[in-house]
Short mmCIF file of C-alpha atoms in Angstrom, two decimals:
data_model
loop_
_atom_site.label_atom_id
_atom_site.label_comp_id
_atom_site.label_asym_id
_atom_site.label_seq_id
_atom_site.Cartn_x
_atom_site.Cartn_y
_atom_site.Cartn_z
CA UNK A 1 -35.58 -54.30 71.51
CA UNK A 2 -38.77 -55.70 73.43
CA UNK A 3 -39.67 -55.77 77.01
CA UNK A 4 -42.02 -58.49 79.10
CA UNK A 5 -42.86 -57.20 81.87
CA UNK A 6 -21.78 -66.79 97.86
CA UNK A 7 -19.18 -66.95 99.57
CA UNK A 8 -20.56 -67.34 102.83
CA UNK A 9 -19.74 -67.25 106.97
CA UNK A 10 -20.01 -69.87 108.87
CA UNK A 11 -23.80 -71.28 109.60
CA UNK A 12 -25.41 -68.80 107.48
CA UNK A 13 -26.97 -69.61 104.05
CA UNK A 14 -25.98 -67.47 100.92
CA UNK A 15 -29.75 -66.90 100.43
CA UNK A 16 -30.74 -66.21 103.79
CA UNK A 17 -31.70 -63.11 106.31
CA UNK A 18 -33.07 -59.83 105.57
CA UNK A 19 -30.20 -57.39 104.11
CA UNK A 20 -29.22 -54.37 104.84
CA UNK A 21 -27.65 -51.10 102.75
CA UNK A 22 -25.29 -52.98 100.73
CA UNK A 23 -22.38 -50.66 98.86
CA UNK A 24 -22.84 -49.81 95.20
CA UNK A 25 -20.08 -50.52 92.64
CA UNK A 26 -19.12 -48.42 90.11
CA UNK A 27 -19.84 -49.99 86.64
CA UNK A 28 -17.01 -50.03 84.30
CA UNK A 29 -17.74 -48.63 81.04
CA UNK A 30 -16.35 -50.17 77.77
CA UNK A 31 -16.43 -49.06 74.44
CA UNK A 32 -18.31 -46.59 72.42
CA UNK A 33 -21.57 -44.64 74.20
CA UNK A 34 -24.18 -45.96 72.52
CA UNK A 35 -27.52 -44.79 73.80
CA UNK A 36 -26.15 -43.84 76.83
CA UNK A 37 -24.88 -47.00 77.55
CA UNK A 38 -21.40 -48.85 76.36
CA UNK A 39 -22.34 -52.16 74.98
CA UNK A 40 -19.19 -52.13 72.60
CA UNK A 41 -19.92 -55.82 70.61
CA UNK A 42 -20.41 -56.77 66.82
CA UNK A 43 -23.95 -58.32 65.89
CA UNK A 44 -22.84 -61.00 65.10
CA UNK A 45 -21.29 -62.29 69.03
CA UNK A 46 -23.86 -64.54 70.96
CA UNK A 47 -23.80 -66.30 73.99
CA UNK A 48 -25.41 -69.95 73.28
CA UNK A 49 -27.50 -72.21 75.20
CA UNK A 50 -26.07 -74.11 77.91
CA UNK A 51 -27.67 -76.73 75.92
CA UNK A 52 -24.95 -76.57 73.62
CA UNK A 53 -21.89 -78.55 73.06
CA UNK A 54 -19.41 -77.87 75.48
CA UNK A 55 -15.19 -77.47 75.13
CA UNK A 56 -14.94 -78.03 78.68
CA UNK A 57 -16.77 -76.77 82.21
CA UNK A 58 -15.07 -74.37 84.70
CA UNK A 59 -14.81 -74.26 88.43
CA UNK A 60 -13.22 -73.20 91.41
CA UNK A 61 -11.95 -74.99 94.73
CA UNK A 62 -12.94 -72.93 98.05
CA UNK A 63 -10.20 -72.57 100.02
CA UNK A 64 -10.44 -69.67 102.17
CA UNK A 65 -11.10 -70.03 106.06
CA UNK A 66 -12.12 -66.83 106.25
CA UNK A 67 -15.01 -67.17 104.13
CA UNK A 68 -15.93 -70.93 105.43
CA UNK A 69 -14.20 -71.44 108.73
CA UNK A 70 -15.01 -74.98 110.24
CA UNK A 71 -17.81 -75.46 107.17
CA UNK A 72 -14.68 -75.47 104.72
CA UNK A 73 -14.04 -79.18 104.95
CA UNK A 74 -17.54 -80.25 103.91
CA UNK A 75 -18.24 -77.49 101.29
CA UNK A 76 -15.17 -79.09 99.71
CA UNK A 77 -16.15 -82.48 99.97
CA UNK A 78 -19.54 -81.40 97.65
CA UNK A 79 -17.26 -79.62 95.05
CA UNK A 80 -14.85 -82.62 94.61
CA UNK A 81 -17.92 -85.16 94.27
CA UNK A 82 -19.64 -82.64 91.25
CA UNK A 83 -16.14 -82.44 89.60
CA UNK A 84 -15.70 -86.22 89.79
CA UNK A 85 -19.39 -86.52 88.18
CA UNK A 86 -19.00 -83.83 85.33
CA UNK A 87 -16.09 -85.03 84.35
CA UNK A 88 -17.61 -87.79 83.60
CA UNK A 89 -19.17 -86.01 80.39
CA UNK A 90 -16.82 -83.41 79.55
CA UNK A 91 -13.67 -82.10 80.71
CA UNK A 92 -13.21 -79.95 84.27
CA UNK A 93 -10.30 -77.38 84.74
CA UNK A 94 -10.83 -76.76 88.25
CA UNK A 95 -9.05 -73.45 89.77
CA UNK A 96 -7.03 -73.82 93.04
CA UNK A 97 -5.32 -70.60 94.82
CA UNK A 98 -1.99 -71.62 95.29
CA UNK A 99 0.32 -74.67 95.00
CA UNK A 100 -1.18 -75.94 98.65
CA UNK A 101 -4.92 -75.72 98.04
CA UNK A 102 -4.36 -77.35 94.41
CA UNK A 103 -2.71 -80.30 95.92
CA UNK A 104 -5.93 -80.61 98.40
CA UNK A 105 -8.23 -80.24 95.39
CA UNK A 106 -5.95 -83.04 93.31
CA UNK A 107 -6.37 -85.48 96.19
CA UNK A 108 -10.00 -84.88 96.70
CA UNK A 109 -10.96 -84.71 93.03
CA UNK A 110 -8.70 -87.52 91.06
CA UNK A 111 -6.62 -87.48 88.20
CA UNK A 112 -10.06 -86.77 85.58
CA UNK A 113 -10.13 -83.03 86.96
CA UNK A 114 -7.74 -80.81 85.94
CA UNK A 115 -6.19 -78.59 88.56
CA UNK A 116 -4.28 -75.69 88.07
CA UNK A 117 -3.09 -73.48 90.74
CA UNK A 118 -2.23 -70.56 87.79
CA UNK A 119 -5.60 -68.02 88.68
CA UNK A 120 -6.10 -67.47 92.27
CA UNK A 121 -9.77 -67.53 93.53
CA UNK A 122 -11.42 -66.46 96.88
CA UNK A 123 -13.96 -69.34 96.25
CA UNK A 124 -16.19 -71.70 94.51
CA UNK A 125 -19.10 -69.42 92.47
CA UNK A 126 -17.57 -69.97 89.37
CA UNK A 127 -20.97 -69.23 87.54
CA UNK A 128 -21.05 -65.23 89.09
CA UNK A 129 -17.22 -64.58 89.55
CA UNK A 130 -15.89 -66.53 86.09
CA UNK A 131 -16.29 -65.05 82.33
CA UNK A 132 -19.36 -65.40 79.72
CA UNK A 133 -18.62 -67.07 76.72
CA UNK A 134 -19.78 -65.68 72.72
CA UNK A 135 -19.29 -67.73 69.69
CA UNK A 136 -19.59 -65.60 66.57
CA UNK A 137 -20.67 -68.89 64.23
CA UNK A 138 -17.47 -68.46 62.17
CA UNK A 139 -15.27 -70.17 64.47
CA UNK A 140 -15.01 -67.26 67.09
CA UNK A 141 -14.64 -66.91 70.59
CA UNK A 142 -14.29 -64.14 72.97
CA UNK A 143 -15.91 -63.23 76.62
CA UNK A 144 -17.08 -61.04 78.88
CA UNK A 145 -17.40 -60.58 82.59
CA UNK A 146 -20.53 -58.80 84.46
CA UNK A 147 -17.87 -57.04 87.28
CA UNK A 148 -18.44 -58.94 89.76
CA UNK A 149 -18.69 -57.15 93.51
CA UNK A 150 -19.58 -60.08 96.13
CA UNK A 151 -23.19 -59.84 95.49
CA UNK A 152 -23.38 -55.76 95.49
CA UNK A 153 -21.30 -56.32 98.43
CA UNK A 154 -23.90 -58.39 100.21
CA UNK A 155 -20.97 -60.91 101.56
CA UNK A 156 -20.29 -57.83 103.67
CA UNK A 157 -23.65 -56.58 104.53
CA UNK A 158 -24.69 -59.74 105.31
CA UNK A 159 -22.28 -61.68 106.76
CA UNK A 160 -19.91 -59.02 107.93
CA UNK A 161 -16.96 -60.26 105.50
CA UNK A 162 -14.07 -58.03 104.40
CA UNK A 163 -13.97 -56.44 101.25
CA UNK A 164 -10.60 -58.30 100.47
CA UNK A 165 -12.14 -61.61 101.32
CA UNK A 166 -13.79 -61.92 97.51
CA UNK A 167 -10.65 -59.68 95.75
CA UNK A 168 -9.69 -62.33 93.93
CA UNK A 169 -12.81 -63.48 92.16
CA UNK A 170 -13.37 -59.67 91.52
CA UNK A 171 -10.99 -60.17 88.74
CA UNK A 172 -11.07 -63.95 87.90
CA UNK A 173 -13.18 -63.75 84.48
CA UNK A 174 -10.57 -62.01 82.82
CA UNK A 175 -7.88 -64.25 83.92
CA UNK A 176 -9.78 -67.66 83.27
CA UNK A 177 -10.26 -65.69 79.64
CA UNK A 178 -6.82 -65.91 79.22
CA UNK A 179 -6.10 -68.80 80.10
CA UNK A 180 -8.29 -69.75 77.46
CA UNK A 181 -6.66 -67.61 75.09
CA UNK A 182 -9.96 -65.58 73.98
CA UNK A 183 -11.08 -61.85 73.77
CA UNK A 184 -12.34 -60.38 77.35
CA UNK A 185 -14.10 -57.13 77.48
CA UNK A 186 -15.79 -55.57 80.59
CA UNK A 187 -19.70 -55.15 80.14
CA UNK A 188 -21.02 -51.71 81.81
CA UNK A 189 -23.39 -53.30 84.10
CA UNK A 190 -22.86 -55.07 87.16
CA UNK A 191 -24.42 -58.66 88.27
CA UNK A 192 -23.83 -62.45 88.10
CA UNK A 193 -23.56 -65.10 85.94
CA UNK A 194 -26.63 -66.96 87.97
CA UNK A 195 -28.27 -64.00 87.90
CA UNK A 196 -29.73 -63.97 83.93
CA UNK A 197 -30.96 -66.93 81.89
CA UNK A 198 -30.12 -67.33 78.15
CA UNK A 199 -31.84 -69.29 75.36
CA UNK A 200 -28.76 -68.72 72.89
CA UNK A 201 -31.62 -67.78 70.29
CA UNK A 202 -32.46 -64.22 70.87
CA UNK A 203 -34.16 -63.93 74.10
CA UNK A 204 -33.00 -63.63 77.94
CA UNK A 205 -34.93 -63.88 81.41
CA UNK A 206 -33.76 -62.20 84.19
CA UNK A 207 -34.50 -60.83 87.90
CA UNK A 208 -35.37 -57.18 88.34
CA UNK A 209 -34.42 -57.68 92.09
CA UNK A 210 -30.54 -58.74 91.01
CA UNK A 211 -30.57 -56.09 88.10
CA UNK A 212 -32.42 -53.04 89.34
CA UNK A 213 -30.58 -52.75 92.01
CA UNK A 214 -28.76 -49.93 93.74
CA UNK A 215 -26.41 -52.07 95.02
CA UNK A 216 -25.20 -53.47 91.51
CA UNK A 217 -25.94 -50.60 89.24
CA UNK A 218 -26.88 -47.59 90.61
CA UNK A 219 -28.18 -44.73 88.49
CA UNK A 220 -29.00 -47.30 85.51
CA UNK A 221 -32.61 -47.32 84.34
CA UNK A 222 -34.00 -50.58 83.17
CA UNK A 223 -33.82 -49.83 79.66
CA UNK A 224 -30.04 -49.14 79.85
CA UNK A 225 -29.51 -52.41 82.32
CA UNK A 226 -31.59 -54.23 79.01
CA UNK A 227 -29.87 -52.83 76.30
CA UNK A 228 -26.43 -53.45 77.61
CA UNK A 229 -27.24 -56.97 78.89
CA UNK A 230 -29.27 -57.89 75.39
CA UNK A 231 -25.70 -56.41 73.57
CA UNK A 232 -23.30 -58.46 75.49
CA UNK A 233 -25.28 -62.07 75.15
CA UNK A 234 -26.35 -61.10 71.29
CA UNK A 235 -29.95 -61.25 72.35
CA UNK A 236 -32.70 -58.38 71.28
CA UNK A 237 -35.87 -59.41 73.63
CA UNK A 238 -35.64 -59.50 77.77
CA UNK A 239 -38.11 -60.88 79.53
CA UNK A 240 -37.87 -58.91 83.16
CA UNK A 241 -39.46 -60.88 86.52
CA UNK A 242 -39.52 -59.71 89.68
CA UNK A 243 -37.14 -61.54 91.85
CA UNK A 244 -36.93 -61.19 96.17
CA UNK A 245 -35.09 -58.28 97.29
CA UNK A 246 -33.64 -58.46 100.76
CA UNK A 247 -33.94 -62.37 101.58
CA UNK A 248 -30.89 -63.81 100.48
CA UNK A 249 -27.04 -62.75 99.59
CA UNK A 250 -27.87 -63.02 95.65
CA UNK A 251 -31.05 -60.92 96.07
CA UNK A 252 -32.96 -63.58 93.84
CA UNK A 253 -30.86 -65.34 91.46
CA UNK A 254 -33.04 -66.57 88.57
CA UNK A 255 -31.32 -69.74 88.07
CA UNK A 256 -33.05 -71.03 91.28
CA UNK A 257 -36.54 -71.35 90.25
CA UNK A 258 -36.54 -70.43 86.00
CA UNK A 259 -34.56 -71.68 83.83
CA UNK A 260 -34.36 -72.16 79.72
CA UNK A 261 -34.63 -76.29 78.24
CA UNK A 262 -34.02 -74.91 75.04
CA UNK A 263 -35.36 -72.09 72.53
CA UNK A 264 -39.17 -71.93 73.39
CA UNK A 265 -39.09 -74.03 76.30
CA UNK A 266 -38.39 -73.19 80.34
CA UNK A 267 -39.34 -74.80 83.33
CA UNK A 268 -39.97 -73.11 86.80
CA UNK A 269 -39.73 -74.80 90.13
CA UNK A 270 -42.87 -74.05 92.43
CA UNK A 271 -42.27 -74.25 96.07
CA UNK A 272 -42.62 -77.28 98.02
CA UNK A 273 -43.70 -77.18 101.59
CA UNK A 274 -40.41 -76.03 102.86
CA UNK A 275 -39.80 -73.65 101.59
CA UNK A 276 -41.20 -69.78 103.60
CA UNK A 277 -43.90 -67.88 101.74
CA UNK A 278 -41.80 -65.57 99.77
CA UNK A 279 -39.88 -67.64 97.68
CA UNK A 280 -43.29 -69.36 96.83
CA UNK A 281 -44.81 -66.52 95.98
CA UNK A 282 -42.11 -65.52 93.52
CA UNK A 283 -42.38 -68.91 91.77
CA UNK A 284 -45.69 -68.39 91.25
CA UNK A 285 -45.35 -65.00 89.70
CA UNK A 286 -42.03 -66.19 87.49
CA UNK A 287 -44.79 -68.87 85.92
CA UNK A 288 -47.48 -66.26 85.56
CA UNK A 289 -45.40 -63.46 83.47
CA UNK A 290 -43.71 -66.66 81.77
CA UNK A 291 -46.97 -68.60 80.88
CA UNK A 292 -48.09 -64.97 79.07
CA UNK A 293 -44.41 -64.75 77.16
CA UNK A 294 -43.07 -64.52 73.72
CA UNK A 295 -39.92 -64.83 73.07
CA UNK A 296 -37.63 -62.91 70.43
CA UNK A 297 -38.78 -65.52 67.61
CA UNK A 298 -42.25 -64.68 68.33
CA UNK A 299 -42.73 -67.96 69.88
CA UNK A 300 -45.62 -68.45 73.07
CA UNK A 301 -43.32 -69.82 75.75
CA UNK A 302 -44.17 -73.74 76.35
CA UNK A 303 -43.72 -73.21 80.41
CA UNK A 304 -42.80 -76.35 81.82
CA UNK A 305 -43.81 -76.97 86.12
CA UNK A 306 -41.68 -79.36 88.73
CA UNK A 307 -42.65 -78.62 92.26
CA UNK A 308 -39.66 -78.62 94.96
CA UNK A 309 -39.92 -80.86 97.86
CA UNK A 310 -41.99 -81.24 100.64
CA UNK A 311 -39.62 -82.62 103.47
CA UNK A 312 -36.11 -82.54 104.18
CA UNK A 313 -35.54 -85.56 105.84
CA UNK A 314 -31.52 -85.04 106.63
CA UNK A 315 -32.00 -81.33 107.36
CA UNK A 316 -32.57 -80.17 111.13
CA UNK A 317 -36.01 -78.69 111.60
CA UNK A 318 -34.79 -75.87 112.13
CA UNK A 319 -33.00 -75.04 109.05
CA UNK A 320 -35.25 -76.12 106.21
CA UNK A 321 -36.77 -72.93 105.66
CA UNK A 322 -33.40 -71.18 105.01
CA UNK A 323 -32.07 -74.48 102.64
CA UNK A 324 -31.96 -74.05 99.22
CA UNK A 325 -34.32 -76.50 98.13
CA UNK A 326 -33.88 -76.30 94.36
CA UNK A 327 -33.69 -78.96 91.59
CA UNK A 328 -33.66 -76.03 88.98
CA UNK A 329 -30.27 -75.25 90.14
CA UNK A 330 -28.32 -77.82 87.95
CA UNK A 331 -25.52 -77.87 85.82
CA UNK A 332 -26.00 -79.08 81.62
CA UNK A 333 -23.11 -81.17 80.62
CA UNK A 334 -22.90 -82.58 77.31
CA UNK A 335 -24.38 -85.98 77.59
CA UNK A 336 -26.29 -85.65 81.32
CA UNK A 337 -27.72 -83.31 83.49
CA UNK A 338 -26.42 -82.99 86.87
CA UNK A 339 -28.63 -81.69 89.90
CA UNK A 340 -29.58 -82.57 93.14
CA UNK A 341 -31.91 -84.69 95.41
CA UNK A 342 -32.92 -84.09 99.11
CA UNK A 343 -34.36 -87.36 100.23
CA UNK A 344 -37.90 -86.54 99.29
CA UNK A 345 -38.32 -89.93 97.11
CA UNK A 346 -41.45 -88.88 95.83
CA UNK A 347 -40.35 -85.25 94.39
CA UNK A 348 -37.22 -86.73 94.05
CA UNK A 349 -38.35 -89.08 91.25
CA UNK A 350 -40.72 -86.60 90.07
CA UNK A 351 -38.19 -83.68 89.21
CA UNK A 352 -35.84 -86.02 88.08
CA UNK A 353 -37.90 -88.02 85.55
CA UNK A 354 -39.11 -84.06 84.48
CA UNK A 355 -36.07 -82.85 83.94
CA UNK A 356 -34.92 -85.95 81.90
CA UNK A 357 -38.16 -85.94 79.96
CA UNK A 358 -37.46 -82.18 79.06
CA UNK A 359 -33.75 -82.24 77.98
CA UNK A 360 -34.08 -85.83 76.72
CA UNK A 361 -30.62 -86.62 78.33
CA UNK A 362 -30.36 -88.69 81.65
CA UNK A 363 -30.13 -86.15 84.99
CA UNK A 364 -27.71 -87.60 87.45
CA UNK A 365 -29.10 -86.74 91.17
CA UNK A 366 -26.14 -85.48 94.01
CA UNK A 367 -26.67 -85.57 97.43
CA UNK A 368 -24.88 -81.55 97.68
CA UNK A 369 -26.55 -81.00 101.10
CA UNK A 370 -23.67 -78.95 102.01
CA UNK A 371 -23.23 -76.89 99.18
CA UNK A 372 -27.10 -76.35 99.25
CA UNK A 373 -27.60 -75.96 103.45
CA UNK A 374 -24.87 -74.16 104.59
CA UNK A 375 -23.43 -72.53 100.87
CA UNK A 376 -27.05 -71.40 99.86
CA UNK A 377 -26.25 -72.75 96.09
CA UNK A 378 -26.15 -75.74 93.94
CA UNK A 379 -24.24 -77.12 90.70
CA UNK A 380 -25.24 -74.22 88.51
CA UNK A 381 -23.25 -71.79 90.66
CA UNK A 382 -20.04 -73.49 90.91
CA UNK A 383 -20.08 -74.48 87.26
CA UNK A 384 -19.07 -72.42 83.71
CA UNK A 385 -19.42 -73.76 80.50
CA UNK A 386 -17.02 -73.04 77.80
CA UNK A 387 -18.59 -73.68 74.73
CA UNK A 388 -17.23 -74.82 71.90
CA UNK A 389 -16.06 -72.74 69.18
#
């Protein structure tokens, strides 16, 4: 292998404040020991490209007043209005907990969702809590979940929130696996779908903050963190970057300022004016180890560069810093791409006519204030892909 160097309270962003100790998670080990680590997959399993065709996308309807409180209303109102847009381009099972919340979810999102109330959920991050899929080219398809453990228990370091409050999601990629009738295995790591980027061609990109961390995988040295994570996607090169520690619930997602086009090609997001220094600093070092890349095909990474915006026009003063201000965050459907804008018409227009240009499909732009201000994500973490077969 080769080396290169949400659920959320009331008023307070996923990605925001300073954290604290959070508690480490046991990972679960699966499979033979294999280098000390369990990775426990044939060659020949590989997660593709979100660039690739899709059966159908996966999400989840927030429910829980516990986790929301007087927010819940709003966040809702974002989720229904991407569901009613995706589905637009591919097919939407969206999961409801209970017969109460999926009749709330039916009459927000229409009769082109699919709601089922059959796998409870604690909330919306469908893209951390919900399974990865493989195709094994032969007409194969299994999956695998990362353990999810609220963020290494960041929901509750953060934001004070119970252990039981995310017990559902803890277990919902195995049971949306099911429901899709495929294999499910446990990987013997810890972390989040929006936490690692794939290519679906050999190589993967990923945070050291999320990864390397003692509150996801304690004990694990990077090496055993890469093999297991290059095993379970059917990859053989990482590329590591460093990520923020400490600043928001997700301790630096990836899929907020890098993310893959396609083989060869990824775009990062440098910071607009609003966002606080940190964040642009990390941008800026994401492009730097990027621009110097190869991936696993040998191939000099063609870095692609959007800039976020510089004003929030709808956003109180007050709260820009803390708002996730990210066009990279969106969601690949099979015939658009889905994202957001924040009323900054220049950048607005500029990322969108970028994004477009890159994928060569049209990029629908959401007003998800909601879901971005007060959640602290966007369309990539509420959405799963289910490839096709």
């Amino acid at each position: 292998m080769n080396t290169e160097h949400d659920g959320v309270r009331p008023g307070i962003s996923r990605r925001t404040l300073l954290a604290r100790t959070g508690a480490a998670a046991a990972a679960l080990a699966v499979g033979p020991v294999i280098g000390g680590i369990q990775p426990a997959m044939a060659a020949s399993w590989r997660v593709p490209g979100e660039d690739a065709p899709h059966k159908r996308t996966w999400m989840a309807w927030p429910s829980s007043s516990t986790i929301w409180g007087s927010l819940l209303s709003k966040i809702q109102a974002d989720i229904a209005k991407l569901a009613k847009e995706v589905a637009k381009y591919e097919p939407v099972i969206m999961c409801a907990d209970g017969s109460s919340a999926a009749s709330q979810a039916r009459a927000a999102c229409g009769s082109t969702v699919t709601v089922i109330s059959s796998i409870p959920v604690s909330d919306c991050w469908m893209r951390d809590t919900g399974p990865l899929f493989r195709v094994d080219g032969a007409g194969g398809l299994d999956s695998f979940g990362l353990n999810f453990n609220a963020w290494g228990e960041n929901a509750t370091t953060f934001y004070g929130l119970p252990y039981s409050a995310y017990s559902k999601d803890r277990v919902l990629a195995g049971r949306v696996a099911a429901y899709s009738g495929v294999g499910f295995s446990k990987s013997s790591v810890v972390g989040e779908g929006g936490g690692i980027e794939y290519d679906g061609d050999g190589t993967l990109m990923a945070t050291e903050s999320c990864w390397l961390n003692s509150n996801r995988n304690p004990g694990k040295s990077r090496s055993q963190v890469e093999a297991e994570l290059l095993a379970r996607f059917g990859a053989t090169k990482m590329i590591w970057l460093p990520g923020v520690t400490g600043y928001d619930v997700t301790d630096g997602h990836i899929d907020g300022t890098a993310r893959y086009i396609k083989p060869g090609v990824v775009m990062v997001q440098l910071a607009g004016d609003v966002r606080p220094d940190v964040w642009t600093a990390n941008a800026q070092a994401m492009y730097n180890v990027l621009s110097n890349a190869t991936d696993a095909r040998g191939r000099r990474l063609q870095v692609l560069t959007i800039e976020g915006p510089d004003t929030l026009p709808r956003i109180p003063s007050g709260k820009r810093a803390d708002f996730l201000s990210s066009y990279m965050n969106w969601t690949v459907t099979n015939s658009a791409i889905i994202t957001t804008q924040f009323g900054d018409t220049a950048k607005d227009a500029a990322a969108k006519a970028a994004i477009s240009a890159a994928y060569g499909r049209p990029v629908v732009q959401l007003n998800l204030d909601n879901l971005y201000g007060n959640g602290g994500g966007g369309a990539h973490c509420v959405t799963m892909q289910e490839p096709n077969r």
